[in-house]
Coordinates of C-alpha atoms in Angstrom, one line a residue:
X1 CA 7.2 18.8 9.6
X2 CA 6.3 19.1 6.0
X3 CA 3.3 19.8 4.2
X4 CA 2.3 15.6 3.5
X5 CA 3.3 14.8 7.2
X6 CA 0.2 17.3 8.7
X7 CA -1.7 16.1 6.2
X8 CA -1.1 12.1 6.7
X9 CA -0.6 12.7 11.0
X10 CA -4.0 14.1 10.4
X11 CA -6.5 12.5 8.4
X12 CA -4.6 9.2 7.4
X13 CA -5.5 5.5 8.5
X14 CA -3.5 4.0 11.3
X15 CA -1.7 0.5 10.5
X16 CA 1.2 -1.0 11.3
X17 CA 4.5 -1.1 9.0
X18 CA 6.5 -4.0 10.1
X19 CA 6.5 -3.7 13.7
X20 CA 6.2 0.4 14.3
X21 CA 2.5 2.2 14.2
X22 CA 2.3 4.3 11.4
X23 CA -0.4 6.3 9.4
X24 CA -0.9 6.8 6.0
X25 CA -3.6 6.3 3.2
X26 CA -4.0 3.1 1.0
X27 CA -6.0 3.0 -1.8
X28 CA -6.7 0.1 -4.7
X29 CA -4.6 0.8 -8.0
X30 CA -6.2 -1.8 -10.2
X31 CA -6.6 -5.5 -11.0
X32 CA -4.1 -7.7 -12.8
X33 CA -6.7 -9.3 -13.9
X34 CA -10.2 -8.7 -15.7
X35 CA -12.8 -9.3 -13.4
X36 CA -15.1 -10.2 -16.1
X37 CA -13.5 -11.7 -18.4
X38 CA -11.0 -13.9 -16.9
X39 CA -12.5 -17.1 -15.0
X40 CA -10.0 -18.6 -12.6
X41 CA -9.8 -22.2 -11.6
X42 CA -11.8 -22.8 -8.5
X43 CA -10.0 -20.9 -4.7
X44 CA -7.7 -18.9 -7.0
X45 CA -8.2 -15.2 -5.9
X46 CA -7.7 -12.5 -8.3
X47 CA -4.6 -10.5 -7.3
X48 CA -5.0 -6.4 -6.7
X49 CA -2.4 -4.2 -6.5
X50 CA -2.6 -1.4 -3.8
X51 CA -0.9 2.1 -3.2
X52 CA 0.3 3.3 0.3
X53 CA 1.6 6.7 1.1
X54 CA 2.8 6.9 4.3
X55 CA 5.4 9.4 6.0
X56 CA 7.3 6.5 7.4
X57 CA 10.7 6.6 6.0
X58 CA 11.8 3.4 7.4
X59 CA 9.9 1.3 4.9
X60 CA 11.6 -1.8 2.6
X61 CA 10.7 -4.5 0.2
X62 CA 9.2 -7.4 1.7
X63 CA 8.0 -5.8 4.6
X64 CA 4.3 -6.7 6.3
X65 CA 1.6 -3.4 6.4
X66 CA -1.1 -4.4 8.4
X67 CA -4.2 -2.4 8.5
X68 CA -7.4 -2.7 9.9
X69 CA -8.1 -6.7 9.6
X70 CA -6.1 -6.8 6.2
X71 CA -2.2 -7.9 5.7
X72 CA -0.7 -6.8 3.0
X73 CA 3.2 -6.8 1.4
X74 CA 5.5 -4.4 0.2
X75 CA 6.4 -5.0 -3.6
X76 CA 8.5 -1.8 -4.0
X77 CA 9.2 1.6 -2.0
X78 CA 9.8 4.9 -3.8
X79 CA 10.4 8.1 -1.1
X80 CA 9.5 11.0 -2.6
X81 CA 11.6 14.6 -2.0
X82 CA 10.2 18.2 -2.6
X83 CA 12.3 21.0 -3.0
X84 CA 15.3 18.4 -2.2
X85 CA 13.6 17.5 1.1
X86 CA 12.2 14.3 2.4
X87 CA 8.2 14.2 1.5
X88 CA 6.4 10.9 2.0
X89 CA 6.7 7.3 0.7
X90 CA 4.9 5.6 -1.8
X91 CA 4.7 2.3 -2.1
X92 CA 3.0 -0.6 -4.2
X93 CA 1.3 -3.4 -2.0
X94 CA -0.3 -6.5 -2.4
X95 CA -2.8 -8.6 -0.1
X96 CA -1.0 -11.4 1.9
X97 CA -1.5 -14.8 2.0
X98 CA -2.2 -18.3 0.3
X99 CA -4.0 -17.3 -2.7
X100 CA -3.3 -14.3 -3.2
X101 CA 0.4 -14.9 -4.5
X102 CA 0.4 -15.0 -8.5

């Protein structure tokens, strides 16, 4: 078990990637838009990106991360090696649904 795995087992949020528990820590990376600046027409939301890093190797593109009482999708995977070794995963996420589609 590597370094990021303990780390992750230990202190990182449990979720769901696609249908197998998982844990892992997600984080906001920013906003496409301006918050201030940028009025949308009326029930549009503004779209946020999000980071995930997980130890879960089995993750793809398209794939549903649910955690806590929020859904989110995969918009690209990126494993990460150390020392030629399998790390983590880090991946780029955006809230699901309706709106929230640009």
């Amino acid at each position: 078990m590597s370094a990021s795995s303990k780390i992750i087992e230990s202190y990182g949020m449990s979720m769901t990637v696609g249908t197998a528990p998982a844990k892992g820590f997600i984080s906001a990376v920013n906003s496409i838009y301006d918050r201030e600046t940028l009025h949308l027409p009326a029930g549009t939301r503004k779209r946020s990106l999000y980071r995930l890093i997980t130890d879960c190797a089995g993750v793809s593109e398209g794939m549903s991360v649910i955690c806590g009482e929020r859904e989110l999708t995969v918009l690209s995977v990126e494993p990460v090696s150390i020392f030629g070794q399998y790390s983590h995963t880090e991946c780029l996420l955006s809230l699901k649904g309706g709106a929230a589609d640009v």
